[in-house]
């Protein structure tokens, strides 16, 4: 089981790495970090704040775009190109193993991608701050939260990919990311409403993924600490939410006729 | 032992905007394929051949009926270690080379690490791709991809090989190579089940065939028996045009070239026809059975309402 899952994950990773778009995005992200250095030098007082905001936001957004663009095709593209037939038809591969392998492969890709971007980012911070110290540790937490974001959005893109076309999947995925970014505002609105509306809005607010809680970029840019409790809660939240989304993906995919 | 046992397997699809119409892709199908035989699954495009294969391989779920492969129920995933499958017009991960692709499939099929390299090289060499093992698949022609498709179907040394239209898109040389490979695999004891609409290939290769049309089984049996069923005619050649009216009256189709006459008539009328020739001073030259082709049988069956089973 593990061998098959790892083989599928590695193949997904290899496919993404051999896809030139990925290299371009990494390069583009590096350019963004370079630009942030330039901006940082112009505004003398706040150079570090601008650099951290811009750098981490670039790492996050590029990862999200890659996660969605690749994620939405993970299953549908394999069905469309019929590559899935030679994997599921005559190999002892269970459908859940295929989903789990695809998910793991893309998360692996995004992690490697984010780590490469992070190397460039820390080099830029080192350049601006003339050194790295304990004060920079929260940056690692912010990057960890960005990785959690990737895990969540990959699971969602994969879910859409199991039943929808790539175009609709990308619309759904970007929409849910946008709504999830403002999920705390949604919860605020729900608190202000009354009666049935309050229940419905609260339900919707808690159902959409809470990307807002995973964004601590501006906090770490201002050297504010990130409490260990938030790290724990965010980790648990992403594990549970991703588990539920992957279970739903498997449930749908297990029942699908692969025509 | 039975390699494939299909009992009343059927598939219906919901179609239409409101998914309120029911289309029957495969009507209840009962069929057995014995271990060690080459079985041809024939039918025009859209007959339900690929649907049957997808049902057997668990890609689509049956609306009714059941099937067993190598004695195990559909859904028993472990039996897939013993199955090789070539889809129609195969597509592969074109970022990979044949060596990488076969390594991936061999891992998924659970080939032991110590045997993997040897089996990959063996299957590549069998399809004549040893020299192209390190070229990315996106640079391959259709014929080469078909070969890769066959290599991936046999890389794990399966007992049963299912081929969906293996000859489609191949040039005559390629078709010949695939035919030879199918025969080789069969000689090694593998059961081959292949769907095709190229009847000459089926006639050359198959021990038995089944004919499918519009999702319905129209006939199944040993090729020679099936052909006997649609033919049964003999060609009689003699000298002496005076016998023509008598034989024409018997229902023979006569063509005269000078004094030499050729007539085709049902075999059961042969004795009567020979007697008539003798009476009319005809000099008999030859009597030859007219050999029907699988195409004759196929065309006769796809227009037929009732399925025929000959020694199935």
Coordinates of C-alpha atoms in Angstrom, one line a residue:
Chain A
X1 CA 0.0 0.0 0.0
X2 CA 2.7 2.5 1.1
X3 CA 4.8 1.6 -1.9
X4 CA 2.0 2.3 -4.4
X5 CA 1.0 5.5 -2.7
X6 CA 4.6 6.7 -2.7
X7 CA 5.0 5.7 -6.4
X8 CA 1.9 7.8 -7.3
X9 CA 3.1 10.7 -5.1
X10 CA 6.6 10.7 -6.6
X11 CA 5.2 10.5 -10.2
X12 CA 3.0 13.6 -9.4
X13 CA 6.0 15.4 -8.0
X14 CA 8.1 14.5 -11.0
X15 CA 5.5 15.6 -13.5
X16 CA 5.2 19.0 -11.8
X17 CA 9.0 19.4 -11.6
X18 CA 9.3 18.6 -15.3
X19 CA 6.6 21.1 -16.0
X20 CA 8.4 24.4 -17.0
X21 CA 5.6 26.5 -15.6
X22 CA 6.7 25.6 -12.2
X23 CA 10.3 26.8 -12.9
X24 CA 8.9 30.1 -14.2
X25 CA 6.9 30.6 -11.1
X26 CA 9.9 30.0 -8.9
X27 CA 11.9 32.4 -10.9
X28 CA 9.1 34.9 -10.8
X29 CA 8.9 34.6 -7.0
X30 CA 12.6 35.2 -6.8
X31 CA 12.1 38.4 -8.8
X32 CA 9.3 39.4 -6.4
X33 CA 11.7 39.0 -3.5
X34 CA 14.3 41.0 -5.4
X35 CA 11.8 43.7 -6.0
X36 CA 11.0 43.7 -2.3
X37 CA 14.6 44.3 -1.6
X38 CA 14.5 47.3 -3.8
X39 CA 11.4 48.7 -2.1
X40 CA 13.0 48.1 1.3
X41 CA 16.0 50.2 0.4
X42 CA 13.8 53.1 -0.7
X43 CA 11.8 53.3 2.5
X44 CA 14.6 53.3 5.1
X45 CA 12.6 52.9 8.3
X46 CA 10.3 50.2 7.3
X47 CA 12.5 48.2 4.9
X48 CA 12.4 45.0 6.9
X49 CA 8.6 45.2 7.3
X50 CA 8.0 45.7 3.6
X51 CA 10.4 43.0 2.7
X52 CA 8.8 40.4 5.0
X53 CA 5.2 41.4 3.9
X54 CA 6.1 41.3 0.2
X55 CA 8.3 38.2 0.4
X56 CA 5.9 36.0 2.5
X57 CA 2.9 37.2 0.5
X58 CA 4.7 36.2 -2.7
X59 CA 5.6 32.8 -1.4
X60 CA 2.0 32.3 -0.3
X61 CA 0.3 33.6 -3.4
X62 CA 2.5 31.7 -5.8
X63 CA 2.0 28.5 -3.9
X64 CA -1.7 29.0 -3.9
X65 CA -1.8 29.6 -7.6
X66 CA 0.3 26.5 -8.3
X67 CA -1.8 24.5 -5.9
X68 CA -5.0 25.4 -7.6
X69 CA -3.7 25.2 -11.2
X70 CA -2.2 21.8 -10.7
X71 CA -4.6 20.6 -8.1
X72 CA -7.7 21.0 -10.3
X73 CA -6.2 18.8 -12.9
X74 CA -4.9 16.0 -10.6
X75 CA -7.9 13.7 -11.2
X76 CA -9.8 15.3 -14.1
X77 CA -6.8 15.6 -16.3
X78 CA -5.9 11.9 -15.7
X79 CA -9.5 11.0 -16.7
X80 CA -9.5 13.3 -19.7
X81 CA -6.1 12.0 -21.0
X82 CA -7.0 8.4 -20.0
X83 CA -3.7 8.0 -18.2
X84 CA -5.8 6.8 -15.2
X85 CA -6.9 3.7 -17.1
X86 CA -3.5 2.1 -17.0
X87 CA -3.2 2.9 -13.3
X88 CA -6.5 1.9 -11.9
X89 CA -7.7 -0.7 -14.4
X90 CA -5.0 -3.4 -14.3
X91 CA -2.9 -2.5 -11.2
X92 CA -3.8 -3.4 -7.7
X93 CA -4.3 0.3 -6.9
X94 CA -7.3 1.3 -4.8
X95 CA -9.0 4.5 -5.7
X96 CA -8.3 6.0 -2.3
X97 CA -4.6 5.2 -2.7
X98 CA -4.7 7.2 -6.0
X99 CA -6.3 10.2 -4.3
X100 CA -3.9 10.1 -1.4
X101 CA -0.9 9.6 -3.6
X102 CA -1.9 12.5 -5.9
X103 CA -2.5 14.7 -2.8
X104 CA 0.8 13.8 -1.2
X105 CA 2.7 14.4 -4.5
X106 CA 1.3 17.9 -4.9
X107 CA 1.9 18.8 -1.3
X108 CA 5.5 17.5 -1.7
X109 CA 5.9 19.7 -4.8
X110 CA 4.5 22.8 -3.0
X111 CA 6.7 22.2 0.0
X112 CA 9.9 21.9 -2.1
X113 CA 8.8 25.0 -4.1
X114 CA 8.1 27.0 -0.9
X115 CA 11.3 25.9 0.7
X116 CA 13.3 27.0 -2.4
X117 CA 11.5 30.4 -2.2
X118 CA 12.1 30.6 1.5
X119 CA 15.8 30.2 1.0
X120 CA 15.7 33.2 -1.3
X121 CA 13.5 35.0 1.2
X122 CA 15.8 34.4 4.1
X123 CA 18.8 35.5 2.0
X124 CA 17.0 38.7 1.4
X125 CA 16.2 39.2 5.1
X126 CA 19.8 38.5 5.9
X127 CA 20.8 41.1 3.4
X128 CA 18.5 43.8 4.8
X129 CA 18.9 43.0 8.5
X130 CA 22.7 42.2 8.3
X131 CA 22.1 39.0 10.2
X132 CA 19.5 36.5 11.4
X133 CA 18.6 35.9 15.0
X134 CA 15.9 34.8 17.4
X135 CA 13.8 37.7 16.3
X136 CA 13.4 36.0 12.9
X137 CA 12.0 32.7 14.3
X138 CA 8.4 33.8 13.9
X139 CA 9.1 34.0 10.2
X140 CA 9.5 30.2 10.2
X141 CA 6.0 30.0 11.9
X142 CA 4.6 32.1 9.1
X143 CA 6.1 29.9 6.5
X144 CA 4.8 26.8 8.3
X145 CA 1.3 28.4 8.2
X146 CA 1.7 29.1 4.5
X147 CA 2.5 25.4 4.1
X148 CA -0.7 24.6 6.0
X149 CA -2.6 26.9 3.6
X150 CA -1.2 24.8 0.7
X151 CA -2.3 21.6 2.3
X152 CA -5.8 22.9 2.7
X153 CA -6.1 24.4 -0.8
X154 CA -4.6 21.3 -2.4
X155 CA -7.2 19.1 -0.7
X156 CA -10.0 21.5 -1.9
X157 CA -8.7 21.7 -5.5
X158 CA -8.4 17.9 -5.5
X159 CA -12.0 17.6 -4.2
X160 CA -13.3 19.7 -7.1
X161 CA -11.2 17.8 -9.5
X162 CA -13.0 14.5 -8.6
X163 CA -16.3 15.7 -10.0
X164 CA -15.9 18.8 -12.0
X165 CA -14.1 20.1 -15.1
X166 CA -10.8 22.1 -14.7
X167 CA -12.4 25.4 -15.5
X168 CA -15.2 25.1 -12.9
X169 CA -12.8 23.5 -10.4
X170 CA -10.5 26.6 -10.7
X171 CA -13.4 29.0 -10.3
X172 CA -14.6 27.0 -7.2
X173 CA -11.1 26.8 -5.7
X174 CA -10.2 30.5 -6.2
X175 CA -13.7 31.5 -4.9
X176 CA -13.4 29.4 -1.8
X177 CA -9.9 30.7 -1.2
X178 CA -11.2 34.3 -1.5
X179 CA -14.1 33.7 0.8
X180 CA -11.9 31.7 3.3
X181 CA -9.5 34.7 3.4
X182 CA -12.4 36.8 4.8
X183 CA -13.9 34.0 6.9
X184 CA -13.4 36.0 10.1
X185 CA -15.3 38.9 8.7
X186 CA -18.0 36.5 7.8
X187 CA -18.1 35.3 11.4
X188 CA -18.4 38.9 12.5
X189 CA -21.4 39.5 10.2
X190 CA -23.0 36.3 11.5
X191 CA -22.7 37.6 15.1
X192 CA -24.5 40.8 14.1
X193 CA -27.4 39.0 12.5
X194 CA -30.4 37.6 14.3
X195 CA -32.7 34.6 14.1
X196 CA -32.5 32.2 11.2
X197 CA -30.1 34.4 9.2
X198 CA -27.6 34.2 12.1
X199 CA -27.7 30.4 12.1
X200 CA -27.3 30.2 8.3
X201 CA -24.5 32.7 8.2
X202 CA -22.7 31.1 11.2
X203 CA -23.0 27.7 9.5
X204 CA -21.5 29.1 6.3
X205 CA -18.8 31.0 8.1
X206 CA -17.6 27.9 10.0
X207 CA -17.9 25.7 6.9
X208 CA -15.6 27.7 4.7
X209 CA -11.9 27.1 5.4
X210 CA -10.5 29.7 7.7
X211 CA -7.5 31.0 5.7
X212 CA -7.5 34.2 7.8
X213 CA -6.3 32.3 10.8
X214 CA -3.4 31.0 8.8
X215 CA -2.2 34.4 7.7
X216 CA 0.2 35.8 10.3
X217 CA 2.4 37.7 7.8
X218 CA 1.7 41.2 8.9
X219 CA 2.0 40.1 12.6
X220 CA 5.5 38.6 12.1
X221 CA 6.5 41.6 9.9
X222 CA 6.0 43.7 13.0
X223 CA 8.0 41.3 15.2
X224 CA 4.8 40.3 17.2
X225 CA 5.1 36.8 18.6
X226 CA 2.8 33.9 17.4
X227 CA 1.5 32.0 20.5
X228 CA 2.2 28.3 20.5
X229 CA -1.5 27.8 21.1
X230 CA -2.3 29.2 17.7
X231 CA 0.3 26.9 16.1
X232 CA -1.3 23.9 17.8
X233 CA -4.9 25.0 16.9
X234 CA -4.1 25.8 13.3
X235 CA -2.3 22.5 12.9
X236 CA -5.3 20.6 14.3
X237 CA -7.7 22.6 12.3
X238 CA -5.9 21.9 9.0
X239 CA -5.5 18.2 9.8
X240 CA -9.2 17.8 10.6
X241 CA -10.4 20.0 7.7
X242 CA -8.1 18.3 5.2
X243 CA -9.0 14.9 6.5
X244 CA -12.7 15.7 5.9
X245 CA -12.1 17.1 2.4
X246 CA -10.0 14.1 1.4
X247 CA -12.6 11.7 2.8
X248 CA -15.2 13.5 0.7
X249 CA -12.9 13.3 -2.4
X250 CA -12.5 9.6 -1.9
X251 CA -16.2 9.1 -1.3
X252 CA -17.0 10.8 -4.6
X253 CA -14.2 9.2 -6.6
X254 CA -15.0 5.7 -5.3
X255 CA -18.5 6.0 -6.8
X256 CA -17.6 7.5 -10.1
X257 CA -17.9 5.7 -13.4
X258 CA -14.7 6.4 -15.3
X259 CA -16.1 6.5 -18.8
Chain B
X1 CA -9.9 -23.4 -15.8
X2 CA -12.0 -20.4 -16.7
X3 CA -10.2 -17.1 -17.1
X4 CA -13.2 -14.8 -17.5
X5 CA -16.7 -15.8 -16.4
X6 CA -19.4 -13.2 -17.2
X7 CA -23.0 -13.8 -15.9
X8 CA -25.7 -11.4 -17.1
X9 CA -23.4 -8.4 -16.8
X10 CA -25.1 -5.2 -18.0
X11 CA -24.6 -1.5 -17.9
X12 CA -27.1 1.3 -18.3
X13 CA -26.3 5.0 -18.4
X14 CA -28.6 7.9 -17.5
X15 CA -28.5 10.5 -20.3
X16 CA -30.3 13.7 -21.2
X17 CA -30.3 17.1 -19.6
X18 CA -32.3 15.9 -16.6
X19 CA -30.6 12.5 -16.6
X20 CA -34.0 11.0 -17.0
X21 CA -33.3 8.8 -20.1
X22 CA -31.8 5.4 -19.8
X23 CA -29.3 4.2 -22.4
X24 CA -28.3 0.6 -22.3
X25 CA -24.6 0.4 -23.1
X26 CA -24.4 -3.3 -22.6
X27 CA -27.4 -5.7 -22.5
X28 CA -27.2 -8.7 -20.1
X29 CA -24.1 -10.5 -21.3
X30 CA -23.1 -14.1 -20.5
X31 CA -19.8 -15.3 -21.7
X32 CA -16.9 -17.5 -20.7
X33 CA -13.2 -17.3 -21.7
X34 CA -11.1 -20.4 -21.0
X35 CA -7.6 -20.1 -19.7
X36 CA -4.9 -20.3 -22.5
X37 CA -7.1 -19.3 -25.4
X38 CA -7.0 -16.2 -27.6
X39 CA -10.5 -14.8 -27.6
X40 CA -11.6 -12.2 -30.0
X41 CA -14.3 -9.7 -29.0
X42 CA -15.7 -8.3 -32.2
X43 CA -18.1 -5.5 -33.0
X44 CA -18.5 -2.3 -34.9
X45 CA -17.7 1.0 -33.2
X46 CA -20.0 1.7 -30.3
X47 CA -21.0 -2.0 -29.9
X48 CA -20.1 -2.1 -26.2
X49 CA -16.7 -3.7 -26.4
X50 CA -14.9 -1.1 -24.4
X51 CA -17.8 -0.9 -21.9
X52 CA -17.4 -4.6 -21.3
X53 CA -13.6 -4.2 -20.7
X54 CA -14.2 -1.3 -18.3
X55 CA -16.8 -3.3 -16.4
X56 CA -14.4 -6.2 -16.0
X57 CA -11.6 -3.9 -14.8
X58 CA -13.7 -1.9 -12.4
X59 CA -13.5 1.4 -14.2
X60 CA -17.3 1.5 -14.4
X61 CA -19.8 -0.2 -12.2
X62 CA -22.3 -2.8 -13.5
X63 CA -26.1 -2.1 -13.4
X64 CA -26.6 -5.8 -13.0
X65 CA -25.0 -9.2 -13.3
X66 CA -21.7 -10.4 -12.1
X67 CA -18.3 -11.6 -13.4
X68 CA -15.3 -13.4 -12.2
X69 CA -11.7 -13.0 -13.4
X70 CA -9.3 -15.9 -12.8
X71 CA -11.9 -17.3 -10.4
X72 CA -12.2 -14.1 -8.3
X73 CA -15.0 -11.6 -8.1
X74 CA -14.9 -8.2 -9.7
X75 CA -13.7 -5.8 -7.0
X76 CA -11.1 -8.2 -5.7
X77 CA -8.2 -5.9 -6.3
X78 CA -5.5 -8.5 -5.8
X79 CA -6.4 -10.3 -9.0
X80 CA -5.2 -7.3 -10.9
X81 CA -1.6 -8.4 -10.3
X82 CA -2.4 -11.1 -12.8
X83 CA -4.0 -8.9 -15.4
X84 CA -2.5 -6.7 -18.1
X85 CA -4.5 -4.2 -20.0
X86 CA -3.9 -2.1 -23.1
X87 CA -6.6 0.6 -23.4
X88 CA -7.8 1.8 -26.8
X89 CA -5.6 4.6 -28.2
X90 CA -3.4 4.6 -25.1
X91 CA -2.1 7.8 -23.5
X92 CA 0.7 7.8 -21.1
X93 CA 2.5 10.3 -18.9
X94 CA 4.4 12.0 -21.6
X95 CA 6.9 13.6 -19.3
X96 CA 8.4 10.1 -18.6
X97 CA 10.6 7.9 -20.7
X98 CA 9.5 4.3 -21.4
X99 CA 12.0 3.0 -18.8
X100 CA 10.5 5.4 -16.1
X101 CA 7.0 4.6 -17.1
X102 CA 7.5 0.9 -17.0
X103 CA 9.3 1.2 -13.6
X104 CA 6.3 3.2 -12.3
X105 CA 3.8 0.6 -13.5
X106 CA 5.9 -2.3 -12.3
X107 CA 6.0 -0.7 -8.8
X108 CA 2.2 -0.3 -8.9
X109 CA 1.8 -3.9 -9.9
X110 CA 4.0 -5.0 -7.0
X111 CA 6.8 -6.5 -9.0
X112 CA 9.6 -7.4 -6.6
X113 CA 12.5 -5.0 -6.7
X114 CA 15.0 -7.7 -7.7
X115 CA 12.9 -8.7 -10.7
X116 CA 11.9 -5.2 -11.8
X117 CA 14.9 -4.2 -14.0
X118 CA 14.9 -7.5 -15.8
X119 CA 11.2 -7.5 -16.5
X120 CA 11.2 -3.9 -17.7
X121 CA 14.1 -4.6 -20.1
X122 CA 12.4 -7.8 -21.3
X123 CA 9.1 -6.2 -22.1
X124 CA 10.8 -3.3 -23.8
X125 CA 12.8 -5.6 -25.9
X126 CA 9.7 -7.7 -26.8
X127 CA 8.1 -4.6 -28.4
X128 CA 11.3 -3.5 -30.1
X129 CA 11.9 -0.4 -28.0
X130 CA 15.2 -1.2 -26.3
X131 CA 17.0 1.6 -28.1
X132 CA 14.3 4.2 -27.2
X133 CA 14.1 3.5 -23.5
X134 CA 15.4 6.9 -22.5
X135 CA 13.5 9.1 -24.9
X136 CA 10.6 11.1 -23.5
X137 CA 7.2 9.7 -24.6
X138 CA 6.1 13.1 -25.9
X139 CA 8.5 12.4 -28.8
X140 CA 6.9 9.1 -29.7
X141 CA 4.8 8.3 -32.8
X142 CA 1.4 6.7 -32.4
X143 CA 2.8 3.3 -33.4
X144 CA 5.6 3.6 -30.9
X145 CA 3.1 4.6 -28.1
X146 CA 1.0 1.5 -29.0
X147 CA 4.2 -0.6 -28.4
X148 CA 4.8 1.1 -25.1
X149 CA 1.1 0.3 -24.3
X150 CA 1.7 -3.4 -25.0
X151 CA 5.0 -3.3 -22.9
X152 CA 3.2 -1.8 -19.9
X153 CA 0.5 -4.5 -20.3
X154 CA 3.0 -7.3 -19.9
X155 CA 5.7 -5.8 -17.7
X156 CA 4.4 -7.6 -14.6
X157 CA 4.1 -11.0 -16.4
X158 CA 0.3 -11.3 -16.1
X159 CA -1.7 -14.5 -16.7
X160 CA -4.5 -12.7 -18.6
X161 CA -3.9 -9.9 -21.1
X162 CA -6.8 -7.7 -22.2
X163 CA -6.2 -5.7 -25.3
X164 CA -8.7 -3.0 -26.5
X165 CA -8.2 -2.5 -30.3
X166 CA -4.5 -3.4 -30.2
X167 CA -4.1 -3.0 -34.0
X168 CA -5.9 0.3 -34.4
X169 CA -3.7 3.0 -35.9
X170 CA -0.9 0.7 -36.8
X171 CA 0.6 0.2 -40.2
X172 CA 0.7 -3.3 -41.8
X173 CA 4.2 -4.0 -40.4
X174 CA 3.1 -2.9 -36.9
X175 CA -0.1 -5.0 -37.1
X176 CA 2.0 -8.0 -38.1
X177 CA 4.3 -7.4 -35.1
X178 CA 1.4 -7.2 -32.7
X179 CA -0.1 -10.4 -34.2
X180 CA 3.2 -12.2 -33.7
X181 CA 3.5 -10.9 -30.1
X182 CA 0.0 -12.0 -29.3
X183 CA 0.8 -15.5 -30.6
X184 CA 4.0 -15.6 -28.6
X185 CA 2.3 -14.5 -25.4
X186 CA -0.4 -17.2 -26.0
X187 CA 2.3 -19.8 -26.6
X188 CA 3.7 -18.9 -23.1
X189 CA 0.3 -19.9 -21.7
X190 CA -1.2 -16.4 -21.3
X191 CA -4.9 -16.0 -22.0
X192 CA -5.5 -13.2 -24.5
X193 CA -8.8 -11.3 -24.7
X194 CA -8.8 -8.7 -27.4
X195 CA -11.5 -6.5 -28.8
X196 CA -11.2 -5.4 -32.5
X197 CA -13.2 -4.4 -35.5
X198 CA -10.4 -5.6 -37.8
X199 CA -11.8 -9.0 -38.7
X200 CA -8.8 -10.4 -40.6
X201 CA -6.7 -10.1 -37.4
X202 CA -9.3 -11.9 -35.4
X203 CA -9.6 -14.7 -38.0
X204 CA -5.8 -15.2 -38.0
X205 CA -5.3 -15.1 -34.2
X206 CA -8.4 -16.3 -32.4
X207 CA -9.4 -19.7 -31.1
X208 CA -12.9 -18.3 -30.4
X209 CA -14.7 -15.1 -31.0
X210 CA -17.8 -13.3 -29.8
X211 CA -19.7 -10.8 -31.9
X212 CA -21.3 -7.9 -30.2
X213 CA -23.6 -5.3 -31.8
X214 CA -25.5 -2.4 -30.1
X215 CA -24.6 -3.7 -26.7
X216 CA -25.9 -7.2 -27.4
X217 CA -24.1 -10.5 -27.9
X218 CA -24.9 -11.8 -31.4
X219 CA -22.9 -14.9 -31.5
X220 CA -20.0 -16.8 -30.0
X221 CA -18.0 -19.8 -30.9
X222 CA -15.0 -21.5 -32.5
X223 CA -14.0 -19.5 -35.6
X224 CA -14.2 -22.6 -38.0
X225 CA -17.6 -23.6 -36.7
X226 CA -19.0 -20.1 -37.1
X227 CA -17.7 -19.9 -40.7
X228 CA -19.3 -23.2 -41.5
X229 CA -22.6 -21.8 -40.3
X230 CA -22.6 -18.9 -42.7
X231 CA -21.2 -20.8 -45.7
X232 CA -22.0 -24.4 -46.6
X233 CA -21.8 -23.6 -50.3
X234 CA -19.7 -25.5 -52.9
X235 CA -18.4 -24.4 -56.2
X236 CA -18.9 -26.9 -59.1
X237 CA -16.9 -26.5 -62.3
X238 CA -17.7 -28.6 -65.4
X239 CA -17.6 -28.5 -69.3
X240 CA -20.8 -28.6 -71.2
X241 CA -23.2 -25.6 -71.3
X242 CA -26.2 -27.7 -71.9
X243 CA -26.5 -28.5 -68.2
X244 CA -26.9 -24.9 -67.2
X245 CA -30.7 -24.7 -67.3
X246 CA -31.0 -27.8 -65.1
X247 CA -28.6 -26.5 -62.5
X248 CA -30.1 -23.0 -62.6
X249 CA -33.4 -24.6 -61.8
X250 CA -31.8 -26.2 -58.7
X251 CA -30.9 -22.7 -57.5
X252 CA -27.3 -22.6 -58.6
X253 CA -25.6 -19.3 -59.6
X254 CA -24.0 -20.2 -63.0
X255 CA -21.3 -18.3 -64.9
X256 CA -20.2 -19.7 -68.3
X257 CA -16.8 -18.9 -70.0
X258 CA -16.9 -20.6 -73.4
X259 CA -17.7 -24.3 -72.6
X260 CA -16.5 -24.1 -69.0
X261 CA -19.2 -23.4 -66.4
X262 CA -18.8 -22.4 -62.8
X263 CA -21.8 -22.7 -60.4
X264 CA -22.1 -22.0 -56.7
X265 CA -24.8 -24.0 -54.9
X266 CA -25.7 -25.2 -51.4
X267 CA -23.7 -28.3 -50.4
X268 CA -26.9 -30.3 -49.7
X269 CA -27.7 -30.1 -53.4
X270 CA -24.4 -31.4 -54.6
X271 CA -25.5 -35.0 -55.3
X272 CA -28.5 -33.9 -57.2
X273 CA -26.4 -31.4 -59.2
X274 CA -23.8 -34.1 -60.1
X275 CA -26.5 -36.5 -61.2
X276 CA -28.0 -33.8 -63.4
X277 CA -24.6 -33.1 -64.9
X278 CA -24.2 -36.8 -65.8
X279 CA -27.6 -36.9 -67.3
X280 CA -26.8 -33.9 -69.5
X281 CA -23.4 -35.0 -70.6
X282 CA -21.6 -32.5 -68.5
X283 CA -17.9 -33.3 -67.8
X284 CA -17.1 -32.6 -64.1
X285 CA -13.8 -30.8 -63.5
X286 CA -13.9 -29.9 -59.8
X287 CA -16.0 -29.5 -56.7
X288 CA -14.6 -27.0 -54.1
X289 CA -16.1 -25.9 -50.8
X290 CA -16.6 -22.1 -50.7
X291 CA -14.8 -20.7 -47.7
X292 CA -16.6 -18.0 -45.8
X293 CA -14.7 -15.3 -44.0
X294 CA -15.3 -14.0 -40.6
X295 CA -16.5 -10.9 -42.3
X296 CA -19.4 -12.9 -43.8
X297 CA -20.3 -14.2 -40.4
X298 CA -19.9 -10.8 -38.8
X299 CA -22.2 -9.1 -41.3
X300 CA -24.7 -11.9 -41.1
X301 CA -24.8 -11.7 -37.3
X302 CA -24.9 -7.9 -36.7
X303 CA -28.1 -7.8 -38.6
X304 CA -29.5 -10.8 -36.7
X305 CA -32.0 -10.4 -33.9
X306 CA -31.2 -13.7 -32.2
X307 CA -27.7 -14.6 -30.8
X308 CA -26.1 -17.9 -32.0
X309 CA -23.9 -20.0 -29.8
X310 CA -21.7 -22.6 -31.6
X311 CA -19.8 -24.9 -29.2
X312 CA -19.3 -22.0 -26.9

